[in-house]
mmCIF file of C-alpha atoms and ligand atoms in Angstrom:
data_model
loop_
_atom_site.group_PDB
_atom_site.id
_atom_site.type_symbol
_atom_site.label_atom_id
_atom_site.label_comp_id
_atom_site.label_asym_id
_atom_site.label_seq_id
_atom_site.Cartn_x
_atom_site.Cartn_y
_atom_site.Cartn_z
ATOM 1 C CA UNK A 1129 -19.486 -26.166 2.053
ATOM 2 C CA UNK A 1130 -16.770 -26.213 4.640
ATOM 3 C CA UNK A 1131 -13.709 -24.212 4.571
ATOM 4 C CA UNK A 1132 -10.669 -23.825 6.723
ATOM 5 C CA UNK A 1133 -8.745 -21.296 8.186
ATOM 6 C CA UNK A 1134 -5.900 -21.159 6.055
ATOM 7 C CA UNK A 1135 -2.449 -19.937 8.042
ATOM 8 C CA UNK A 1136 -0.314 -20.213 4.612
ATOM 9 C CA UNK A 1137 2.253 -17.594 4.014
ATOM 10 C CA UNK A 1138 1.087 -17.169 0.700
ATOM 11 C CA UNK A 1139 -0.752 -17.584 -1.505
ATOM 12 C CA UNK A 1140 -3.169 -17.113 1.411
ATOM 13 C CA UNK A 1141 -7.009 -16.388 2.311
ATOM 14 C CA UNK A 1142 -8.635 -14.337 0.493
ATOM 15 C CA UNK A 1143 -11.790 -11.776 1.727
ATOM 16 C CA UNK A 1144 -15.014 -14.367 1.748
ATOM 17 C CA UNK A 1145 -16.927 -11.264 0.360
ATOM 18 C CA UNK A 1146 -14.465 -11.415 -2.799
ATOM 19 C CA UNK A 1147 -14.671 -14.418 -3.516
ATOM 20 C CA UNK A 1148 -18.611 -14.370 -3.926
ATOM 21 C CA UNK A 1149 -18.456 -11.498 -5.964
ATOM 22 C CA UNK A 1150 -16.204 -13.572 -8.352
ATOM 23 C CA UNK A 1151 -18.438 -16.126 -8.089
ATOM 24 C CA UNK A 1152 -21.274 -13.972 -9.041
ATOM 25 C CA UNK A 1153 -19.081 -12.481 -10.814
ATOM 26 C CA UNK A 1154 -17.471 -15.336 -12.819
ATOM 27 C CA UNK A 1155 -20.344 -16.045 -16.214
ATOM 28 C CA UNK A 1156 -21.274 -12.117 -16.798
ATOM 29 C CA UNK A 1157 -19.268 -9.371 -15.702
ATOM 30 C CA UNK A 1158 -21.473 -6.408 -15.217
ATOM 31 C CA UNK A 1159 -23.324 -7.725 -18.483
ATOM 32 C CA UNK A 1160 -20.390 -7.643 -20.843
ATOM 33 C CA UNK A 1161 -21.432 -11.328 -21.774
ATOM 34 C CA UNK A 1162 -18.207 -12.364 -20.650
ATOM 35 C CA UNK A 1163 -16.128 -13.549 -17.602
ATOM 36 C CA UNK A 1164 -13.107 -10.589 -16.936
ATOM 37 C CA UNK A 1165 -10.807 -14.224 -17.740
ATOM 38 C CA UNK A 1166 -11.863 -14.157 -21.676
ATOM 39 C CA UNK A 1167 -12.169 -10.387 -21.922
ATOM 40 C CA UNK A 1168 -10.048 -8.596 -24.104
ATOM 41 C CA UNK A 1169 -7.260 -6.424 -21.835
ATOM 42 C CA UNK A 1170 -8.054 -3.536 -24.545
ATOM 43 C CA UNK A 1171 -11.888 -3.828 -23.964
ATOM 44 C CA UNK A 1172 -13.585 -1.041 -22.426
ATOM 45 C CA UNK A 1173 -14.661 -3.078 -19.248
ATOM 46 C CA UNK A 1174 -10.938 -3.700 -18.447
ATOM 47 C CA UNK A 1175 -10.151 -0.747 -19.489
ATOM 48 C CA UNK A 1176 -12.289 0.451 -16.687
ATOM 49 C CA UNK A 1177 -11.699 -2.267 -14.754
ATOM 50 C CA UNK A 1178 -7.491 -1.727 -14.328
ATOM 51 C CA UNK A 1179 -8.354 2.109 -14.278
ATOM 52 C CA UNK A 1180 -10.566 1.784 -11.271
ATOM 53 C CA UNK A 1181 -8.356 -0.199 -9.593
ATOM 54 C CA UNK A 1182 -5.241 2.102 -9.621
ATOM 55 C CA UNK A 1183 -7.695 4.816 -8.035
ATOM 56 C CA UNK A 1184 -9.018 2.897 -5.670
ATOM 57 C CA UNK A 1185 -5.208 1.803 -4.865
ATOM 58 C CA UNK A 1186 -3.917 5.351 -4.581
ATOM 59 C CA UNK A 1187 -6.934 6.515 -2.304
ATOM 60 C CA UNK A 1188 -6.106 3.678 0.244
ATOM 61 C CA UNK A 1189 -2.741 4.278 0.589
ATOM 62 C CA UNK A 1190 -2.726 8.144 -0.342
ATOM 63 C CA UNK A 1191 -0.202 7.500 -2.874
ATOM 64 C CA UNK A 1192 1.502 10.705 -3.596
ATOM 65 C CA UNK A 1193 1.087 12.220 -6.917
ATOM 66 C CA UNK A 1194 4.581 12.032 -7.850
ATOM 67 C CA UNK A 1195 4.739 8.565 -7.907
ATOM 68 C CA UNK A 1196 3.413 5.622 -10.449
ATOM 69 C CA UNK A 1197 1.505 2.472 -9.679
ATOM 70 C CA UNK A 1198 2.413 -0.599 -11.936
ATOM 71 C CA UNK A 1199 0.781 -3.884 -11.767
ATOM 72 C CA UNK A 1200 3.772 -5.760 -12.775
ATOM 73 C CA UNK A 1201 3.813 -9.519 -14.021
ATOM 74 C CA UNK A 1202 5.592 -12.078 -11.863
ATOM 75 C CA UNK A 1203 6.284 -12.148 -8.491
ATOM 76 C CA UNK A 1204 8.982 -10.422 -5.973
ATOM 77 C CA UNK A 1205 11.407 -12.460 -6.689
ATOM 78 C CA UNK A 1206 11.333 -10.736 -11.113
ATOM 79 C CA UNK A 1207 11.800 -7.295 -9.036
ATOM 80 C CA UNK A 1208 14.825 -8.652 -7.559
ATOM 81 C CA UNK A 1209 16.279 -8.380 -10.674
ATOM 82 C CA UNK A 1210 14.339 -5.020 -11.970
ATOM 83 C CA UNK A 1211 15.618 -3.092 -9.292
ATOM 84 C CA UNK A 1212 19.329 -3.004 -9.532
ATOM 85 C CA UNK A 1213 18.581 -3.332 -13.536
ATOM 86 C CA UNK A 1214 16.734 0.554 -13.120
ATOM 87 C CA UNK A 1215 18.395 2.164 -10.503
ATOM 88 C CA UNK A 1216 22.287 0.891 -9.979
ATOM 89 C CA UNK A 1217 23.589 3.786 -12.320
ATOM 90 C CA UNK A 1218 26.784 4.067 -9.676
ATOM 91 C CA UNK A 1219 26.673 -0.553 -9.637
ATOM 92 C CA UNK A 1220 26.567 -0.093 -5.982
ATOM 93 C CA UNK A 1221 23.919 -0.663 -3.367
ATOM 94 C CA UNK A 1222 23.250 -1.204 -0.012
ATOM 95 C CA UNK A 1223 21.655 -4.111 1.687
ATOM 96 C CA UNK A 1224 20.269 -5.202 4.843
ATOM 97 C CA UNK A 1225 19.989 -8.977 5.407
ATOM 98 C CA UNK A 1226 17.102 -9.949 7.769
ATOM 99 C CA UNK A 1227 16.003 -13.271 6.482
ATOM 100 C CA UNK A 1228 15.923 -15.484 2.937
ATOM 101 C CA UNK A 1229 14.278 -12.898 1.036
ATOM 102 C CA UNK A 1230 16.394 -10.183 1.682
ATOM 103 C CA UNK A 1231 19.444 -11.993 0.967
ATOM 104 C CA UNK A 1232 17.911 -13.469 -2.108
ATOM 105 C CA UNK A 1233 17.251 -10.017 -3.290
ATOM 106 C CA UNK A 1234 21.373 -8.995 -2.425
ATOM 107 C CA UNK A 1235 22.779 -11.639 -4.354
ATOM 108 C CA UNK A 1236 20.175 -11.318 -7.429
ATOM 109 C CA UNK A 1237 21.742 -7.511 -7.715
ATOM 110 C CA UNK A 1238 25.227 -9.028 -6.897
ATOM 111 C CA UNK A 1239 25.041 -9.967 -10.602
ATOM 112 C CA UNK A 1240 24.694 -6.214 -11.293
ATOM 113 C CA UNK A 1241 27.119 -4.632 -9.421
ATOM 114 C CA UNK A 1242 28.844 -3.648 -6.401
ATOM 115 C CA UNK A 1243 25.826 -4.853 -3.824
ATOM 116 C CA UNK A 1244 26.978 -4.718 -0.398
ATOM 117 C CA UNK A 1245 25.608 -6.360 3.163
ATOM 118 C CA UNK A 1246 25.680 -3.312 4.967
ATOM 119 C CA UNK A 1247 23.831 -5.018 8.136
ATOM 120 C CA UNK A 1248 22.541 -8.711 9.108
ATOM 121 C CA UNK A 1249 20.672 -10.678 11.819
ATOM 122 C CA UNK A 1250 21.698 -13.604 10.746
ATOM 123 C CA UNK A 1251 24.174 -14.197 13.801
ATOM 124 C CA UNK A 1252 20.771 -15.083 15.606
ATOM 125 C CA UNK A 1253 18.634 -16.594 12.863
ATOM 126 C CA UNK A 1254 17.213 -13.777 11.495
ATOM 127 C CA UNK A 1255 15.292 -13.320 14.936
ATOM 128 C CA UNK A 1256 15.924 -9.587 15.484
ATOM 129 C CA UNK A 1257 16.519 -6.618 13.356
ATOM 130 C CA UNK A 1258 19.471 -4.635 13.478
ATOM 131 C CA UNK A 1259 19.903 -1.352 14.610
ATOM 132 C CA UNK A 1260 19.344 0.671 11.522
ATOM 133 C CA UNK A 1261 19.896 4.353 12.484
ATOM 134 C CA UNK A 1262 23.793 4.836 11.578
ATOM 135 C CA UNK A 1263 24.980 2.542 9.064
ATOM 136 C CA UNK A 1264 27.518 2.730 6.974
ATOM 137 C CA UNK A 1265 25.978 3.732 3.679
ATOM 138 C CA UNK A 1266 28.226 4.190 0.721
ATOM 139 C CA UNK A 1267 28.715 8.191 -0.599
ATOM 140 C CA UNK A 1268 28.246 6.159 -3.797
ATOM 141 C CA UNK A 1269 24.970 3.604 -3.308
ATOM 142 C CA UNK A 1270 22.304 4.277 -5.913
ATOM 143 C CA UNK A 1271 19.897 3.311 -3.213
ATOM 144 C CA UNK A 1272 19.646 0.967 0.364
ATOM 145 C CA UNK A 1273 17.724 -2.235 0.322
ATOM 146 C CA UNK A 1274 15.158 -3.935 2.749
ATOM 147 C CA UNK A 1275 12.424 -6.599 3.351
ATOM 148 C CA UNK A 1276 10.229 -4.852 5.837
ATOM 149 C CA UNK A 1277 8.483 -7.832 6.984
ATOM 150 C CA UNK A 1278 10.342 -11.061 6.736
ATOM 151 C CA UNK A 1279 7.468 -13.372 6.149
ATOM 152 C CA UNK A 1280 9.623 -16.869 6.703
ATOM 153 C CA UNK A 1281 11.185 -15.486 10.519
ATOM 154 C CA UNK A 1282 8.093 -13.265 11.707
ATOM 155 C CA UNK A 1283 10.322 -9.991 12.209
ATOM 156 C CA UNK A 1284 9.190 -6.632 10.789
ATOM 157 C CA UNK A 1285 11.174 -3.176 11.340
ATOM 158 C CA UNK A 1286 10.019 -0.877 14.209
ATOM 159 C CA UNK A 1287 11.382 2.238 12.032
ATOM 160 C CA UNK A 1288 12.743 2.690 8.626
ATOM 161 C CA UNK A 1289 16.619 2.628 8.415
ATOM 162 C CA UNK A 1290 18.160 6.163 8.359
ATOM 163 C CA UNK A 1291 19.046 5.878 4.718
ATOM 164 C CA UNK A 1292 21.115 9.250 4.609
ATOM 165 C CA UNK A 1293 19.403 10.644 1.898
ATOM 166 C CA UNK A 1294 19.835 7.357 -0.068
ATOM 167 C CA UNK A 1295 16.549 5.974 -2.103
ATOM 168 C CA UNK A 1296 15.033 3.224 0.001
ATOM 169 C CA UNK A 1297 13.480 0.196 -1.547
ATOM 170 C CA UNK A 1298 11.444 -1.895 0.145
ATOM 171 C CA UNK A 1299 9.406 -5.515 -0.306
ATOM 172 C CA UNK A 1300 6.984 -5.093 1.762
ATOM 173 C CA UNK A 1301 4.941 -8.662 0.237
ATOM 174 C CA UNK A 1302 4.417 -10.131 3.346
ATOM 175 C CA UNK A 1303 2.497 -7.064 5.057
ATOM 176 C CA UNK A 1304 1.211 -4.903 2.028
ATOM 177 C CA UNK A 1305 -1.882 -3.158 2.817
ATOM 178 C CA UNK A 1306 -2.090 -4.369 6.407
ATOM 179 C CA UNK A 1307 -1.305 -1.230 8.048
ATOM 180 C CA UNK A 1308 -1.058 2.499 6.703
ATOM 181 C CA UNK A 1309 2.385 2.966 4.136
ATOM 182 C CA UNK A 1310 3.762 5.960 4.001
ATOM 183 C CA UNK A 1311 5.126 5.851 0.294
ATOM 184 C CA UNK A 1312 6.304 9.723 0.556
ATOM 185 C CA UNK A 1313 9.544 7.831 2.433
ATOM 186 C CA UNK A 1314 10.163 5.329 -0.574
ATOM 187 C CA UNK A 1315 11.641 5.170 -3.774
ATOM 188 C CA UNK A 1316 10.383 2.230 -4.347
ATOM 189 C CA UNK A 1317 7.696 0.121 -2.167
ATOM 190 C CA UNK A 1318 6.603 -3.103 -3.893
ATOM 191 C CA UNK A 1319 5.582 -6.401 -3.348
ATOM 192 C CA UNK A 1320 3.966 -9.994 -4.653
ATOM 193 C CA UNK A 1321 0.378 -9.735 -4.216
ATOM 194 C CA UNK A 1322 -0.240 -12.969 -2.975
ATOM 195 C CA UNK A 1323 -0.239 -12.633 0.766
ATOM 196 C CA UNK A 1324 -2.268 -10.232 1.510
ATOM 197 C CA UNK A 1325 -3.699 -8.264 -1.779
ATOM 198 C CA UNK A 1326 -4.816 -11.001 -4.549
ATOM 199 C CA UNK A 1327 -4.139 -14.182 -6.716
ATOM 200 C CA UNK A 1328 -0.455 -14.938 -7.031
ATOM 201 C CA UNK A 1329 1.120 -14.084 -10.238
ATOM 202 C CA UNK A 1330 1.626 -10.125 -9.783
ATOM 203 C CA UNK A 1331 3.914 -7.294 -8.529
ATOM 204 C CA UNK A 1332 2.555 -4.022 -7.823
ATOM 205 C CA UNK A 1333 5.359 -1.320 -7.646
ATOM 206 C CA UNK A 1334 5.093 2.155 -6.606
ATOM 207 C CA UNK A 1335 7.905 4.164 -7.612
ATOM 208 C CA UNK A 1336 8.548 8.003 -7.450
ATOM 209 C CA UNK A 1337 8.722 8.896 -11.403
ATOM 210 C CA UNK A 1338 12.038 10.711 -11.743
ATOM 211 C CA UNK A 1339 13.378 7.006 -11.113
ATOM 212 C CA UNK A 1340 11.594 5.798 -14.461
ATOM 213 C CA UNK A 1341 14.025 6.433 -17.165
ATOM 214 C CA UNK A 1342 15.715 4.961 -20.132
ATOM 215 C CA UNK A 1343 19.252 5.225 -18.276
ATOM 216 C CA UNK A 1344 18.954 1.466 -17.205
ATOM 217 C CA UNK A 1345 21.933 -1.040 -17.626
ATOM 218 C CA UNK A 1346 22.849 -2.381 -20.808
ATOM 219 C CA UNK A 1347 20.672 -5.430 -21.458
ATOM 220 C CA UNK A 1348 17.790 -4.917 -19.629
ATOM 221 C CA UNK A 1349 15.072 -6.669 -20.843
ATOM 222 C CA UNK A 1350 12.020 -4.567 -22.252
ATOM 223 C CA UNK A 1351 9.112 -5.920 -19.460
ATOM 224 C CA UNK A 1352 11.982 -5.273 -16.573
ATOM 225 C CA UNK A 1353 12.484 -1.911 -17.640
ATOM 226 C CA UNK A 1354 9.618 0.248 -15.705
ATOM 227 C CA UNK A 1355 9.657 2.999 -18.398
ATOM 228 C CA UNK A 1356 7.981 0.727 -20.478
ATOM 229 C CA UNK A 1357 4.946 -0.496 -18.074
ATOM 230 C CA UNK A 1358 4.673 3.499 -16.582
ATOM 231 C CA UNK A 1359 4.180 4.416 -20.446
ATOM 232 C CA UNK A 1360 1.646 2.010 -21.291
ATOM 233 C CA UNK A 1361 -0.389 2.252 -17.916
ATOM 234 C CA UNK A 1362 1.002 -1.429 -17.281
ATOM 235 C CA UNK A 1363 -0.591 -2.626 -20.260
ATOM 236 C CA UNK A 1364 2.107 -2.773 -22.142
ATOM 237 C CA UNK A 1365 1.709 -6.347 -23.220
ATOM 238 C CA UNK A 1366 -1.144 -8.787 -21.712
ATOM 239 C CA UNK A 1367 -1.607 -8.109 -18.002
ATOM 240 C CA UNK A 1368 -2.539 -10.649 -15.284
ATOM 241 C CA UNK A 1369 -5.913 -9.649 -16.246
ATOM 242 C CA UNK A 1370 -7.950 -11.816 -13.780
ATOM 243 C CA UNK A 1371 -5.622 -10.639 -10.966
ATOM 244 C CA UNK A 1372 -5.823 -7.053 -11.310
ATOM 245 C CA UNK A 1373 -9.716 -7.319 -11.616
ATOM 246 C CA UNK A 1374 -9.389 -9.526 -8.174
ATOM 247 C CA UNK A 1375 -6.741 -7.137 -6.497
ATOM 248 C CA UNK A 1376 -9.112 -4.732 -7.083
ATOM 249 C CA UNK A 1377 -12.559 -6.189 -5.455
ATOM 250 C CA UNK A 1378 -9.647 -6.666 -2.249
ATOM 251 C CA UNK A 1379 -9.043 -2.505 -2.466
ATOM 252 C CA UNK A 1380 -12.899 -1.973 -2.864
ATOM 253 C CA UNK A 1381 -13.201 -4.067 0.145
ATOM 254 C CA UNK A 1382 -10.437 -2.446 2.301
ATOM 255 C CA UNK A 1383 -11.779 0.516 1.644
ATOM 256 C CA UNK A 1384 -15.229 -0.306 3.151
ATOM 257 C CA UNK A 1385 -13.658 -1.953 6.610
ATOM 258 C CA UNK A 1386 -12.581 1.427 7.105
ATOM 259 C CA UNK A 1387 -8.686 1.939 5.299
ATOM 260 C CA UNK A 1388 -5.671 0.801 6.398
ATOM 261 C CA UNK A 1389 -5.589 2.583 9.650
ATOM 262 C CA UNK A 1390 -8.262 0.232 10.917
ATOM 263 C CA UNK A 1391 -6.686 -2.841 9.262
ATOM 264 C CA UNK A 1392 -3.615 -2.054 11.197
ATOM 265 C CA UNK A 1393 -5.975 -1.823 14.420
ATOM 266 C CA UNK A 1394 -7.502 -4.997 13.627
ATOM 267 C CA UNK A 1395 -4.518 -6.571 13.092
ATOM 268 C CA UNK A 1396 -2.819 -5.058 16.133
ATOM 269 C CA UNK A 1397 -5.787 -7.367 17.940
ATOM 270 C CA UNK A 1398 -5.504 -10.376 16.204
ATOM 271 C CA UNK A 1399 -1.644 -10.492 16.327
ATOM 272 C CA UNK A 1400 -2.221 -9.394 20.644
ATOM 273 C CA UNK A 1401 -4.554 -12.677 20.826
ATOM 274 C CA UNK A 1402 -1.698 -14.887 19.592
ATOM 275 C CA UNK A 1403 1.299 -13.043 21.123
ATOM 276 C CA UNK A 1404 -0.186 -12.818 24.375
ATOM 277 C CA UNK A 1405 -1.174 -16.368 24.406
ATOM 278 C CA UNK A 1406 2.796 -17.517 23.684
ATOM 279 C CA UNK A 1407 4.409 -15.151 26.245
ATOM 280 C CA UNK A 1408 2.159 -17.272 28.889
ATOM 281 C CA UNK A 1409 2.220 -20.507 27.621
ATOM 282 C CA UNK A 1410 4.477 -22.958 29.068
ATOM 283 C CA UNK A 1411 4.764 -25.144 25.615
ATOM 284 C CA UNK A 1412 4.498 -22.897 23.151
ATOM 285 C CA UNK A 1413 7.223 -20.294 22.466
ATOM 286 C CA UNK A 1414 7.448 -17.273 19.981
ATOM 287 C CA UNK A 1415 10.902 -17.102 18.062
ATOM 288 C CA UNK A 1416 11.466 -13.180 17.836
ATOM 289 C CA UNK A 1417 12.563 -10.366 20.172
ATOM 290 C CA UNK A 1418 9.474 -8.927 20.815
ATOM 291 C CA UNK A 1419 10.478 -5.610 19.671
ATOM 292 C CA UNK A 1420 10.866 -6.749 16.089
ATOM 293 C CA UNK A 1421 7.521 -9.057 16.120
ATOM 294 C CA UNK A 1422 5.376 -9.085 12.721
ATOM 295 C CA UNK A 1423 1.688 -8.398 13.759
ATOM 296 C CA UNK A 1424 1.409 -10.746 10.166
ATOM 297 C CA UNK A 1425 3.333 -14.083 10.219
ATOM 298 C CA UNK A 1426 3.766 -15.325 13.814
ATOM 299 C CA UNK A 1427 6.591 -17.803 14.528
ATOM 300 C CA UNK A 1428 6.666 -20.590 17.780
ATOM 301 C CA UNK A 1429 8.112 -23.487 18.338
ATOM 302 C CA UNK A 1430 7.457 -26.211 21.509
ATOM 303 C CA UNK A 1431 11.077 -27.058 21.874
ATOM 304 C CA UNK A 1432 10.483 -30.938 21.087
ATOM 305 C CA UNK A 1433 10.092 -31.678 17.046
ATOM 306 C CA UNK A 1434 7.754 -34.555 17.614
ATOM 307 C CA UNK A 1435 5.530 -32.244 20.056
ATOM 308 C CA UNK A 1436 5.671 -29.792 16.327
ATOM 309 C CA UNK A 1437 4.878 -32.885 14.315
ATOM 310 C CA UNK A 1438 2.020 -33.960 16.750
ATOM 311 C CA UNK A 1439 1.046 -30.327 16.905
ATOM 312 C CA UNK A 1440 1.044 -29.838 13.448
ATOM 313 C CA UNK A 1441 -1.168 -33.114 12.703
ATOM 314 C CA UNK A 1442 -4.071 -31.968 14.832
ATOM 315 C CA UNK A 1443 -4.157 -28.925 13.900
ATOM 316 C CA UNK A 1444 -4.236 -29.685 9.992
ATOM 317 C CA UNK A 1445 -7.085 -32.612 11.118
ATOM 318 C CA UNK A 1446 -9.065 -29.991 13.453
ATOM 319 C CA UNK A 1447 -9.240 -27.405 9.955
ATOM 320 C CA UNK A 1448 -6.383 -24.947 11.038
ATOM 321 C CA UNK A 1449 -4.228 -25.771 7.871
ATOM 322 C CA UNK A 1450 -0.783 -24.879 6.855
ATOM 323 C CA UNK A 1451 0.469 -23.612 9.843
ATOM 324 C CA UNK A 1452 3.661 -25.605 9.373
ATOM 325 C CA UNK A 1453 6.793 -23.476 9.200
ATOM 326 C CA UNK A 1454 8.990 -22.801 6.683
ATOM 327 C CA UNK A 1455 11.049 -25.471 5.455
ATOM 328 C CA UNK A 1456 14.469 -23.880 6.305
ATOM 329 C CA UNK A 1457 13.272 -23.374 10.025
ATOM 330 C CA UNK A 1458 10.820 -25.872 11.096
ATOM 331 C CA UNK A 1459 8.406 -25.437 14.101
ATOM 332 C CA UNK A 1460 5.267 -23.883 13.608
ATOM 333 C CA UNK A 1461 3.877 -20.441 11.843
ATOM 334 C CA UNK A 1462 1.088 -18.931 11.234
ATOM 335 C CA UNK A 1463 0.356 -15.939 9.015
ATOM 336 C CA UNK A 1464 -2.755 -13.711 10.019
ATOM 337 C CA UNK A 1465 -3.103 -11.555 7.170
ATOM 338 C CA UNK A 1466 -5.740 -9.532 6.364
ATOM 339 C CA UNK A 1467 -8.313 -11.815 5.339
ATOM 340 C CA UNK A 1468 -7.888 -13.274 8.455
ATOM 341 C CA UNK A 1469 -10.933 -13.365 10.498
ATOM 342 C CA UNK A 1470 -10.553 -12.436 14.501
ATOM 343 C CA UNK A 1471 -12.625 -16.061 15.153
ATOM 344 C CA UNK A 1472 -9.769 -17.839 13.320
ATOM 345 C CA UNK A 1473 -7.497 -16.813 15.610
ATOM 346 C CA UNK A 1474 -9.428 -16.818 18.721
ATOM 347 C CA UNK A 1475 -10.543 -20.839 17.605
ATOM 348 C CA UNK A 1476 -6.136 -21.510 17.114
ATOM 349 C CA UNK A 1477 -5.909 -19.916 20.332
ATOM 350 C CA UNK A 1478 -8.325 -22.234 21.924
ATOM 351 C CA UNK A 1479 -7.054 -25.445 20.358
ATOM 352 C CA UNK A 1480 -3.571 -24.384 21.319
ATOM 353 C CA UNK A 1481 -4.624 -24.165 24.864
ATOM 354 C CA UNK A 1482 -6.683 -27.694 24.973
ATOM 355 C CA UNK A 1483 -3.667 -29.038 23.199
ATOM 356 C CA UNK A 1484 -1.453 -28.142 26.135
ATOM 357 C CA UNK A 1485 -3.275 -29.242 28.671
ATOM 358 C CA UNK A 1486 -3.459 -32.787 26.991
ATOM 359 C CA UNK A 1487 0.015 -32.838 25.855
ATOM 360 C CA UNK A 1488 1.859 -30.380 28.844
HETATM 361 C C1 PLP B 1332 8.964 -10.944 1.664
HETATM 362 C C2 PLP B 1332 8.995 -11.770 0.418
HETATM 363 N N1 PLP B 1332 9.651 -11.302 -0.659
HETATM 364 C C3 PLP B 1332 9.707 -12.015 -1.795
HETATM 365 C C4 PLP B 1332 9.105 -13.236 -1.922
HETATM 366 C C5 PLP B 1332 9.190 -13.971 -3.221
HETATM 367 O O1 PLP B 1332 7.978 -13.810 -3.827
HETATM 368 P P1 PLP B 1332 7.520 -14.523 -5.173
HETATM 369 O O2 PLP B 1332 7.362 -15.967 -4.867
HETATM 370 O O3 PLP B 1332 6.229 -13.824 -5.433
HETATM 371 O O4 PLP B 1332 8.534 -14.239 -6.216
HETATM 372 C C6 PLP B 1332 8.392 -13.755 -0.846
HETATM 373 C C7 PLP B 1332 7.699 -15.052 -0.999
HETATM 374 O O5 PLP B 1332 7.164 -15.664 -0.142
HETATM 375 C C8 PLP B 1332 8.345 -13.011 0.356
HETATM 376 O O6 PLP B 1332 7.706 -13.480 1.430
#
């Protein structure tokens, strides 16, 4: 068996640790007779199952009581829609656009109501964030929207915006779980699992409980009104079964590195390796202010696209894969998520620097 070390943005590496245990895992779940993919979502061992992950959840992250956890079907994108559906009682709401996802999430709620770009980095390629601590919130916005790590430009915000007592909402996909959240500062804090948590195919949204209500607007569907999943403990209708059962073994595991404060030290280190590296090199350049750098998805370029293409080719041939970046940029990324081990990055590090010297 020989695996890679898989860069992707998402869906992305996984814990090796989980995976065995699903692979042990996979015939005979804890003698049920049955792999968790054929079992019954109203059986006993899921029961259990979806139960001990929501405690395991809340006891990493120290999820306050006073709000819910749902495991949500779909990805981020299907919350782009639930948000403004549940919360724009006023039709208005704040935005701030740092990169595709947080624009995609603006003009998904335009369709709502009065949603409003209320700040923007896109003068410089989403390569900075902007200055966040007086901005002109509307008297009126039913909350203020961001992505707090934009996974496609490698930015991530230094502090939370000063909302002015407005909710905040934030999709926080790209760097769930890899550093401590503090939730008490959130309406909402959600994100697609499959970066760093699980198996695409999931949401999981924590939301403070007075926002779950029937006041939603007119025509929102059932499954995108969170009432419905908070009642039902998520299982309202047929959950990602498999991926709550794998999200789960990831929690179990977080929990015995040590919590998210030592992810977030671990990551600190593995992001230094890289960062340091680029601010030296004399091919290889990072993209983003360094004040706004994302210790999770790590943007560079060389300056010369065939240099990328030749770059990219070795790399993919040497087993560093998918370290291409995003279509709508170009150059090179790669995303160091959790599941990343140190000796991934310490081997791209290397094969940057022989590269260099060949090519330089
Ligand atoms: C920060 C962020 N938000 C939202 C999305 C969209 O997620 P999904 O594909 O799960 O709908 C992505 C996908 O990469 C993302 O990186």
């Amino acid at each position: 068996m020989s695996r890679v070390y898989n860069f992707s943005a998402g869906p992305a590496m996984m814990p090796e640790e989980v995976l065995k245990t699903c692979a042990e895992e996979m015939l005979d779940y804890h003698g049920s007779g049955q792999s968790v993919m054929e079992m019954s979502h109203r059986s006993k061992w899921f029961d259990e199952i979806i139960n001990t992950a929501e405690s395991d959840f809340r006891k990493l992250v120290g999820v306050p009581d006073n709000y819910k956890v749902l495991f949500l079907q779909g990805g981020a994108w299907t919350q782009f829609s639930a948000i403004p559906m549940n919360l724009m009682k006023n039709k208005v709401a704040d935005y701030i656009i740092t990169g595709q996802w947080a624009k995609k999430a603006w003009q998904e709620a335009k369709k709502y109501g009065n949603a409003k770009s209320i700040a923007s980095s896109e003068d410089k390629t989403f390569s900075y964030i902007p200055d966040v601590s007086d901005l002109p919130i509307d008297e009126d916005a039913d909350y203020v929207y961001i992505c707090q790590n934009n996974t496609i430009y490698g930015t991530r915000y230094p502090e939370l915006p000063n909302t002015k007592g407005k909710l905040l909402v934030s999709d926080v996909s790209s760097m769930f779980l890899s550093e401590p959240h503090d939730v008490s500062k959130y309406g909402i804090m959600y994100g697609g699992v499959q970066k760093n948590v699980g198996p695409a195919g999931m949401s999981i949204v924590v939301i403070r409980e007075d926002l779950i209500t029937d006041d939603v607007l007119e025509g929102t569907p059932t499954l995108l009104k969170y009432k419905t999943q908070a009642d039902a403990g998520s299982l309202f209708n047929t959950p990602p079964c498999y991926t709550i059962y794998v999200c789960g073994l990831v929690f179990k595991w977080l929990l015995e590195q040590g919590g998210l404060e030592v992810m977030k030290k671990k990551n600190e280190d593995k992001a230094a390796l890289l960062y340091n590296y680029l601010d030296q090199s004399s091919m290889f350049k990072g993209t983003v202010e360094k004040p706004y750098r994302s210790l999770m998805n790590v943007p560079f370029i060389t300056g010369n696209d065939e240099l990328d293409k030749k770059f990219i080719a070795e790399t993919t041939e040497a087993g560093f894969v998918n370290i291409k970046g995003h279509r709508s940029v170009g150059g090179m990324r790669a995303s160091i998520y959790n599941a990343m081990p140190r000796e991934g990055v310490e081997k791209l590090v290397q094969f940057m620097e022989d590269f260099e010297k060949k090519n330089g």
